[in-house]
């Protein structure tokens, strides 16, 4: 099946620094990638939808200047948490859709961010 | 708007017990329905899906039937194993192919 990787899997950073998370589709080209955030004991929350070569579409309440998304190629999307604060600590998950019009998404293993 | 409601966990069962995790949805149109599973320390995996009414999705002994009349997609397994312990998410895909998620149900299987 289609494989999606994320890097890093774990990151600890100081408050005020920026952190970049990479999401790669390893064996397919992804026209669309999604970024989710998962709070403890809660469901996934969609943050933004990222289409290759265009600006990401952010969900209501998600600060686009704080969570910068770049979908530079059909196999790579990055999420940068700028000026991170402790409340940004969470589990960030990306997913990729193989082809336009196909509903199934393949998920990365997630990145756990801890901001001190 | 579209939404998914699934039973609260944790659900604790003994090995070889019968499993049902309820999932109901509200949606306009004809969404596709999914069950995803997240094993401890791992990412989400698609478990099964159904794209139209009366379809049955199945995988690894799990089954779910798309019931339009009751707007449900309950997950069932006849005999659970310790290795089935995980968090299970019900989801629907709306007309924009975005996934709408349930809150997740933690399943604990005791030997």
mmCIF file with all atom_site columns, N, CA and C in Angstrom, chain A residues 34 36 38 41-46 49 59 91 93 97 100-110, chain B residues 31-32 34 36 38 41-46 49 51 87 89 93-94 96-99 101-104:
data_model
loop_
_atom_site.group_PDB
_atom_site.id
_atom_site.type_symbol
_atom_site.label_atom_id
_atom_site.label_alt_id
_atom_site.label_comp_id
_atom_site.label_asym_id
_atom_site.label_entity_id
_atom_site.label_seq_id
_atom_site.pdbx_PDB_ins_code
_atom_site.Cartn_x
_atom_site.Cartn_y
_atom_site.Cartn_z
_atom_site.occupancy
_atom_site.B_iso_or_equiv
_atom_site.pdbx_formal_charge
_atom_site.auth_seq_id
_atom_site.auth_comp_id
_atom_site.auth_asym_id
_atom_site.auth_atom_id
_atom_site.pdbx_PDB_model_num
ATOM 1   N N  . UNK A 1 34  ? -2.967  16.627 3.653  1.00 0.00 ? 34  UNK A N  1
ATOM 2   C CA . UNK A 1 34  ? -3.732  17.217 4.740  1.00 0.00 ? 34  UNK A CA 1
ATOM 3   C C  . UNK A 1 34  ? -2.885  17.230 6.008  1.00 0.00 ? 34  UNK A C  1
ATOM 4   N N  . UNK A 1 36  ? -3.262  17.430 10.165 1.00 0.00 ? 36  UNK A N  1
ATOM 5   C CA . UNK A 1 36  ? -4.180  17.292 11.282 1.00 0.00 ? 36  UNK A CA 1
ATOM 6   C C  . UNK A 1 36  ? -3.425  17.523 12.585 1.00 0.00 ? 36  UNK A C  1
ATOM 7   N N  . UNK A 1 38  ? -3.867  16.358 16.721 1.00 0.00 ? 38  UNK A N  1
ATOM 8   C CA . UNK A 1 38  ? -4.597  15.480 17.614 1.00 0.00 ? 38  UNK A CA 1
ATOM 9   C C  . UNK A 1 38  ? -4.279  15.837 19.043 1.00 0.00 ? 38  UNK A C  1
ATOM 10  N N  . UNK A 1 41  ? -6.738  12.298 23.921 1.00 0.00 ? 41  UNK A N  1
ATOM 11  C CA . UNK A 1 41  ? -8.078  11.752 24.126 1.00 0.00 ? 41  UNK A CA 1
ATOM 12  C C  . UNK A 1 41  ? -9.132  12.431 23.258 1.00 0.00 ? 41  UNK A C  1
ATOM 13  N N  . UNK A 1 42  ? -8.704  13.139 22.250 1.00 0.00 ? 42  UNK A N  1
ATOM 14  C CA . UNK A 1 42  ? -9.656  13.774 21.354 1.00 0.00 ? 42  UNK A CA 1
ATOM 15  C C  . UNK A 1 42  ? -9.411  13.328 19.929 1.00 0.00 ? 42  UNK A C  1
ATOM 16  N N  . UNK A 1 43  ? -10.347 13.677 19.093 1.00 0.00 ? 43  UNK A N  1
ATOM 17  C CA . UNK A 1 43  ? -10.244 13.248 17.710 1.00 0.00 ? 43  UNK A CA 1
ATOM 18  C C  . UNK A 1 43  ? -9.282  14.136 16.940 1.00 0.00 ? 43  UNK A C  1
ATOM 19  N N  . UNK A 1 44  ? -9.041  13.744 15.714 1.00 0.00 ? 44  UNK A N  1
ATOM 20  C CA . UNK A 1 44  ? -8.210  14.551 14.842 1.00 0.00 ? 44  UNK A CA 1
ATOM 21  C C  . UNK A 1 44  ? -8.929  15.832 14.459 1.00 0.00 ? 44  UNK A C  1
ATOM 22  N N  . UNK A 1 45  ? -8.169  16.901 14.377 1.00 0.00 ? 45  UNK A N  1
ATOM 23  C CA . UNK A 1 45  ? -8.710  18.166 13.932 1.00 0.00 ? 45  UNK A CA 1
ATOM 24  C C  . UNK A 1 45  ? -7.977  18.562 12.652 1.00 0.00 ? 45  UNK A C  1
ATOM 25  N N  . UNK A 1 46  ? -8.711  18.740 11.574 1.00 0.00 ? 46  UNK A N  1
ATOM 26  C CA . UNK A 1 46  ? -8.081  19.164 10.331 1.00 0.00 ? 46  UNK A CA 1
ATOM 27  C C  . UNK A 1 46  ? -7.601  20.597 10.472 1.00 0.00 ? 46  UNK A C  1
ATOM 28  N N  . UNK A 1 49  ? -5.557  22.063 4.248  1.00 0.00 ? 49  UNK A N  1
ATOM 29  C CA . UNK A 1 49  ? -5.451  21.224 3.052  1.00 0.00 ? 49  UNK A CA 1
ATOM 30  C C  . UNK A 1 49  ? -4.412  21.844 2.142  1.00 0.00 ? 49  UNK A C  1
ATOM 31  N N  . UNK A 1 59  ? -8.329  25.751 7.857  1.00 0.00 ? 59  UNK A N  1
ATOM 32  C CA . UNK A 1 59  ? -9.623  25.654 8.512  1.00 0.00 ? 59  UNK A CA 1
ATOM 33  C C  . UNK A 1 59  ? -9.838  26.859 9.426  1.00 0.00 ? 59  UNK A C  1
ATOM 34  N N  . UNK A 1 91  ? 0.194   16.384 18.866 1.00 0.00 ? 91  UNK A N  1
ATOM 35  C CA . UNK A 1 91  ? 0.563   15.344 17.909 1.00 0.00 ? 91  UNK A CA 1
ATOM 36  C C  . UNK A 1 91  ? 0.079   15.817 16.548 1.00 0.00 ? 91  UNK A C  1
ATOM 37  N N  . UNK A 1 93  ? -0.295  15.163 12.511 1.00 0.00 ? 93  UNK A N  1
ATOM 38  C CA . UNK A 1 93  ? -0.382  14.041 11.569 1.00 0.00 ? 93  UNK A CA 1
ATOM 39  C C  . UNK A 1 93  ? -0.662  14.574 10.173 1.00 0.00 ? 93  UNK A C  1
ATOM 40  N N  . UNK A 1 97  ? -3.499  12.136 -0.320 1.00 0.00 ? 97  UNK A N  1
ATOM 41  C CA . UNK A 1 97  ? -4.459  11.509 -1.216 1.00 0.00 ? 97  UNK A CA 1
ATOM 42  C C  . UNK A 1 97  ? -3.726  11.188 -2.504 1.00 0.00 ? 97  UNK A C  1
ATOM 43  N N  . UNK A 1 100 ? -6.441  12.823 -7.490 1.00 0.00 ? 100 UNK A N  1
ATOM 44  C CA . UNK A 1 100 ? -7.620  13.672 -7.370 1.00 0.00 ? 100 UNK A CA 1
ATOM 45  C C  . UNK A 1 100 ? -8.871  12.842 -7.622 1.00 0.00 ? 100 UNK A C  1
ATOM 46  N N  . UNK A 1 101 ? -9.856  13.030 -6.786 1.00 0.00 ? 101 UNK A N  1
ATOM 47  C CA . UNK A 1 101 ? -11.107 12.308 -6.946 1.00 0.00 ? 101 UNK A CA 1
ATOM 48  C C  . UNK A 1 101 ? -11.150 10.996 -6.207 1.00 0.00 ? 101 UNK A C  1
ATOM 49  N N  . UNK A 1 102 ? -10.023 10.577 -5.618 1.00 0.00 ? 102 UNK A N  1
ATOM 50  C CA . UNK A 1 102 ? -10.034 9.361  -4.815 1.00 0.00 ? 102 UNK A CA 1
ATOM 51  C C  . UNK A 1 102 ? -10.138 9.746  -3.361 1.00 0.00 ? 102 UNK A C  1
ATOM 52  N N  . UNK A 1 103 ? -10.975 9.044  -2.645 1.00 0.00 ? 103 UNK A N  1
ATOM 53  C CA . UNK A 1 103 ? -11.281 9.486  -1.298 1.00 0.00 ? 103 UNK A CA 1
ATOM 54  C C  . UNK A 1 103 ? -10.307 8.979  -0.254 1.00 0.00 ? 103 UNK A C  1
ATOM 55  N N  . UNK A 1 104 ? -9.676  7.865  -0.496 1.00 0.00 ? 104 UNK A N  1
ATOM 56  C CA . UNK A 1 104 ? -8.856  7.260  0.545  1.00 0.00 ? 104 UNK A CA 1
ATOM 57  C C  . UNK A 1 104 ? -7.622  8.101  0.802  1.00 0.00 ? 104 UNK A C  1
ATOM 58  N N  . UNK A 1 105 ? -7.359  8.321  2.078  1.00 0.00 ? 105 UNK A N  1
ATOM 59  C CA . UNK A 1 105 ? -6.161  9.041  2.482  1.00 0.00 ? 105 UNK A CA 1
ATOM 60  C C  . UNK A 1 105 ? -5.234  8.077  3.211  1.00 0.00 ? 105 UNK A C  1
ATOM 61  N N  . UNK A 1 106 ? -3.951  8.268  3.006  1.00 0.00 ? 106 UNK A N  1
ATOM 62  C CA . UNK A 1 106 ? -2.941  7.480  3.698  1.00 0.00 ? 106 UNK A CA 1
ATOM 63  C C  . UNK A 1 106 ? -2.227  8.387  4.683  1.00 0.00 ? 106 UNK A C  1
ATOM 64  N N  . UNK A 1 107 ? -2.052  7.871  5.883  1.00 0.00 ? 107 UNK A N  1
ATOM 65  C CA . UNK A 1 107 ? -1.579  8.713  6.970  1.00 0.00 ? 107 UNK A CA 1
ATOM 66  C C  . UNK A 1 107 ? -0.122  8.463  7.307  1.00 0.00 ? 107 UNK A C  1
ATOM 67  N N  . UNK A 1 108 ? 0.549   9.546  7.685  1.00 0.00 ? 108 UNK A N  1
ATOM 68  C CA . UNK A 1 108 ? 1.878   9.416  8.237  1.00 0.00 ? 108 UNK A CA 1
ATOM 69  C C  . UNK A 1 108 ? 1.799   8.949  9.681  1.00 0.00 ? 108 UNK A C  1
ATOM 70  N N  . UNK A 1 109 ? 2.928   8.584  10.267 1.00 0.00 ? 109 UNK A N  1
ATOM 71  C CA . UNK A 1 109 ? 2.950   8.068  11.634 1.00 0.00 ? 109 UNK A CA 1
ATOM 72  C C  . UNK A 1 109 ? 2.774   9.151  12.693 1.00 0.00 ? 109 UNK A C  1
ATOM 73  N N  . UNK A 1 110 ? 2.852   10.409 12.284 1.00 0.00 ? 110 UNK A N  1
ATOM 74  C CA . UNK A 1 110 ? 2.666   11.486 13.242 1.00 0.00 ? 110 UNK A CA 1
ATOM 75  C C  . UNK A 1 110 ? 3.970   12.023 13.798 1.00 0.00 ? 110 UNK A C  1
ATOM 76  N N  . UNK B 2 31  ? -22.350 10.225 1.497  1.00 0.00 ? 31  UNK B N  1
ATOM 77  C CA . UNK B 2 31  ? -20.916 10.156 1.826  1.00 0.00 ? 31  UNK B CA 1
ATOM 78  C C  . UNK B 2 31  ? -20.380 8.734  1.760  1.00 0.00 ? 31  UNK B C  1
ATOM 79  N N  . UNK B 2 32  ? -19.074 8.618  1.684  1.00 0.00 ? 32  UNK B N  1
ATOM 80  C CA . UNK B 2 32  ? -18.415 7.338  1.919  1.00 0.00 ? 32  UNK B CA 1
ATOM 81  C C  . UNK B 2 32  ? -18.070 7.253  3.399  1.00 0.00 ? 32  UNK B C  1
ATOM 82  N N  . UNK B 2 34  ? -15.818 5.286  6.612  1.00 0.00 ? 34  UNK B N  1
ATOM 83  C CA . UNK B 2 34  ? -14.537 4.641  6.865  1.00 0.00 ? 34  UNK B CA 1
ATOM 84  C C  . UNK B 2 34  ? -14.401 4.282  8.340  1.00 0.00 ? 34  UNK B C  1
ATOM 85  N N  . UNK B 2 36  ? -10.929 3.830  10.656 1.00 0.00 ? 36  UNK B N  1
ATOM 86  C CA . UNK B 2 36  ? -9.478  3.886  10.755 1.00 0.00 ? 36  UNK B CA 1
ATOM 87  C C  . UNK B 2 36  ? -9.077  3.341  12.122 1.00 0.00 ? 36  UNK B C  1
ATOM 88  N N  . UNK B 2 38  ? -5.755  3.147  14.996 1.00 0.00 ? 38  UNK B N  1
ATOM 89  C CA . UNK B 2 38  ? -4.458  3.663  15.431 1.00 0.00 ? 38  UNK B CA 1
ATOM 90  C C  . UNK B 2 38  ? -3.944  2.765  16.536 1.00 0.00 ? 38  UNK B C  1
ATOM 91  N N  . UNK B 2 41  ? 1.383   3.872  19.531 1.00 0.00 ? 41  UNK B N  1
ATOM 92  C CA . UNK B 2 41  ? 2.667   4.319  19.007 1.00 0.00 ? 41  UNK B CA 1
ATOM 93  C C  . UNK B 2 41  ? 2.761   4.367  17.501 1.00 0.00 ? 41  UNK B C  1
ATOM 94  N N  . UNK B 2 42  ? 1.675   4.095  16.810 1.00 0.00 ? 42  UNK B N  1
ATOM 95  C CA . UNK B 2 42  ? 1.716   4.080  15.353 1.00 0.00 ? 42  UNK B CA 1
ATOM 96  C C  . UNK B 2 42  ? 0.773   5.128  14.764 1.00 0.00 ? 42  UNK B C  1
ATOM 97  N N  . UNK B 2 43  ? 0.887   5.332  13.461 1.00 0.00 ? 43  UNK B N  1
ATOM 98  C CA . UNK B 2 43  ? -0.001  6.247  12.767 1.00 0.00 ? 43  UNK B CA 1
ATOM 99  C C  . UNK B 2 43  ? -1.317  5.587  12.404 1.00 0.00 ? 43  UNK B C  1
ATOM 100 N N  . UNK B 2 44  ? -2.196  6.393  11.880 1.00 0.00 ? 44  UNK B N  1
ATOM 101 C CA . UNK B 2 44  ? -3.507  5.894  11.493 1.00 0.00 ? 44  UNK B CA 1
ATOM 102 C C  . UNK B 2 44  ? -3.401  4.974  10.283 1.00 0.00 ? 44  UNK B C  1
ATOM 103 N N  . UNK B 2 45  ? -4.247  3.943  10.286 1.00 0.00 ? 45  UNK B N  1
ATOM 104 C CA . UNK B 2 45  ? -4.330  3.051  9.140  1.00 0.00 ? 45  UNK B CA 1
ATOM 105 C C  . UNK B 2 45  ? -5.785  2.885  8.756  1.00 0.00 ? 45  UNK B C  1
ATOM 106 N N  . UNK B 2 46  ? -6.049  2.832  7.465  1.00 0.00 ? 46  UNK B N  1
ATOM 107 C CA . UNK B 2 46  ? -7.394  2.540  7.009  1.00 0.00 ? 46  UNK B CA 1
ATOM 108 C C  . UNK B 2 46  ? -7.706  1.082  7.324  1.00 0.00 ? 46  UNK B C  1
ATOM 109 N N  . UNK B 2 49  ? -13.712 0.338  4.481  1.00 0.00 ? 49  UNK B N  1
ATOM 110 C CA . UNK B 2 49  ? -14.542 1.433  4.003  1.00 0.00 ? 49  UNK B CA 1
ATOM 111 C C  . UNK B 2 49  ? -15.740 0.899  3.233  1.00 0.00 ? 49  UNK B C  1
ATOM 112 N N  . UNK B 2 51  ? -18.654 2.611  0.286  1.00 0.00 ? 51  UNK B N  1
ATOM 113 C CA . UNK B 2 51  ? -18.906 3.810  -0.497 1.00 0.00 ? 51  UNK B CA 1
ATOM 114 C C  . UNK B 2 51  ? -20.375 4.049  -0.827 1.00 0.00 ? 51  UNK B C  1
ATOM 115 N N  . UNK B 2 87  ? -7.029  2.399  19.138 1.00 0.00 ? 87  UNK B N  1
ATOM 116 C CA . UNK B 2 87  ? -8.093  3.401  19.075 1.00 0.00 ? 87  UNK B CA 1
ATOM 117 C C  . UNK B 2 87  ? -8.707  3.333  17.683 1.00 0.00 ? 87  UNK B C  1
ATOM 118 N N  . UNK B 2 89  ? -11.329 4.909  14.864 1.00 0.00 ? 89  UNK B N  1
ATOM 119 C CA . UNK B 2 89  ? -11.992 6.140  14.447 1.00 0.00 ? 89  UNK B CA 1
ATOM 120 C C  . UNK B 2 89  ? -12.950 5.859  13.295 1.00 0.00 ? 89  UNK B C  1
ATOM 121 N N  . UNK B 2 93  ? -16.517 10.770 4.411  1.00 0.00 ? 93  UNK B N  1
ATOM 122 C CA . UNK B 2 93  ? -15.904 11.624 3.406  1.00 0.00 ? 93  UNK B CA 1
ATOM 123 C C  . UNK B 2 93  ? -16.994 12.429 2.740  1.00 0.00 ? 93  UNK B C  1
ATOM 124 N N  . UNK B 2 94  ? -16.873 13.759 2.866  1.00 0.00 ? 94  UNK B N  1
ATOM 125 C CA . UNK B 2 94  ? -17.931 14.601 2.315  1.00 0.00 ? 94  UNK B CA 1
ATOM 126 C C  . UNK B 2 94  ? -17.690 14.871 0.830  1.00 0.00 ? 94  UNK B C  1
ATOM 127 N N  . UNK B 2 96  ? -16.373 17.176 -0.659 1.00 0.00 ? 96  UNK B N  1
ATOM 128 C CA . UNK B 2 96  ? -15.063 17.745 -0.967 1.00 0.00 ? 96  UNK B CA 1
ATOM 129 C C  . UNK B 2 96  ? -13.937 16.769 -0.663 1.00 0.00 ? 96  UNK B C  1
ATOM 130 N N  . UNK B 2 97  ? -14.303 15.536 -0.369 1.00 0.00 ? 97  UNK B N  1
ATOM 131 C CA . UNK B 2 97  ? -13.335 14.493 -0.034 1.00 0.00 ? 97  UNK B CA 1
ATOM 132 C C  . UNK B 2 97  ? -12.564 14.776 1.244  1.00 0.00 ? 97  UNK B C  1
ATOM 133 N N  . UNK B 2 98  ? -13.038 15.696 2.058  1.00 0.00 ? 98  UNK B N  1
ATOM 134 C CA . UNK B 2 98  ? -12.435 15.867 3.377  1.00 0.00 ? 98  UNK B CA 1
ATOM 135 C C  . UNK B 2 98  ? -13.069 14.871 4.330  1.00 0.00 ? 98  UNK B C  1
ATOM 136 N N  . UNK B 2 99  ? -12.254 14.426 5.252  1.00 0.00 ? 99  UNK B N  1
ATOM 137 C CA . UNK B 2 99  ? -12.740 13.456 6.223  1.00 0.00 ? 99  UNK B CA 1
ATOM 138 C C  . UNK B 2 99  ? -13.312 14.172 7.444  1.00 0.00 ? 99  UNK B C  1
ATOM 139 N N  . UNK B 2 101 ? -14.372 13.369 11.226 1.00 0.00 ? 101 UNK B N  1
ATOM 140 C CA . UNK B 2 101 ? -13.979 12.314 12.162 1.00 0.00 ? 101 UNK B CA 1
ATOM 141 C C  . UNK B 2 101 ? -14.911 12.193 13.348 1.00 0.00 ? 101 UNK B C  1
ATOM 142 N N  . UNK B 2 102 ? -15.059 10.962 13.818 1.00 0.00 ? 102 UNK B N  1
ATOM 143 C CA . UNK B 2 102 ? -15.605 10.726 15.139 1.00 0.00 ? 102 UNK B CA 1
ATOM 144 C C  . UNK B 2 102 ? -14.512 10.948 16.167 1.00 0.00 ? 102 UNK B C  1
ATOM 145 N N  . UNK B 2 103 ? -14.889 10.883 17.427 1.00 0.00 ? 103 UNK B N  1
ATOM 146 C CA . UNK B 2 103 ? -13.951 11.200 18.504 1.00 0.00 ? 103 UNK B CA 1
ATOM 147 C C  . UNK B 2 103 ? -12.966 10.071 18.795 1.00 0.00 ? 103 UNK B C  1
ATOM 148 N N  . UNK B 2 104 ? -13.235 8.899  18.249 1.00 0.00 ? 104 UNK B N  1
ATOM 149 C CA . UNK B 2 104 ? -12.359 7.759  18.517 1.00 0.00 ? 104 UNK B CA 1
ATOM 150 C C  . UNK B 2 104 ? -12.849 6.956  19.702 1.00 0.00 ? 104 UNK B C  1
#
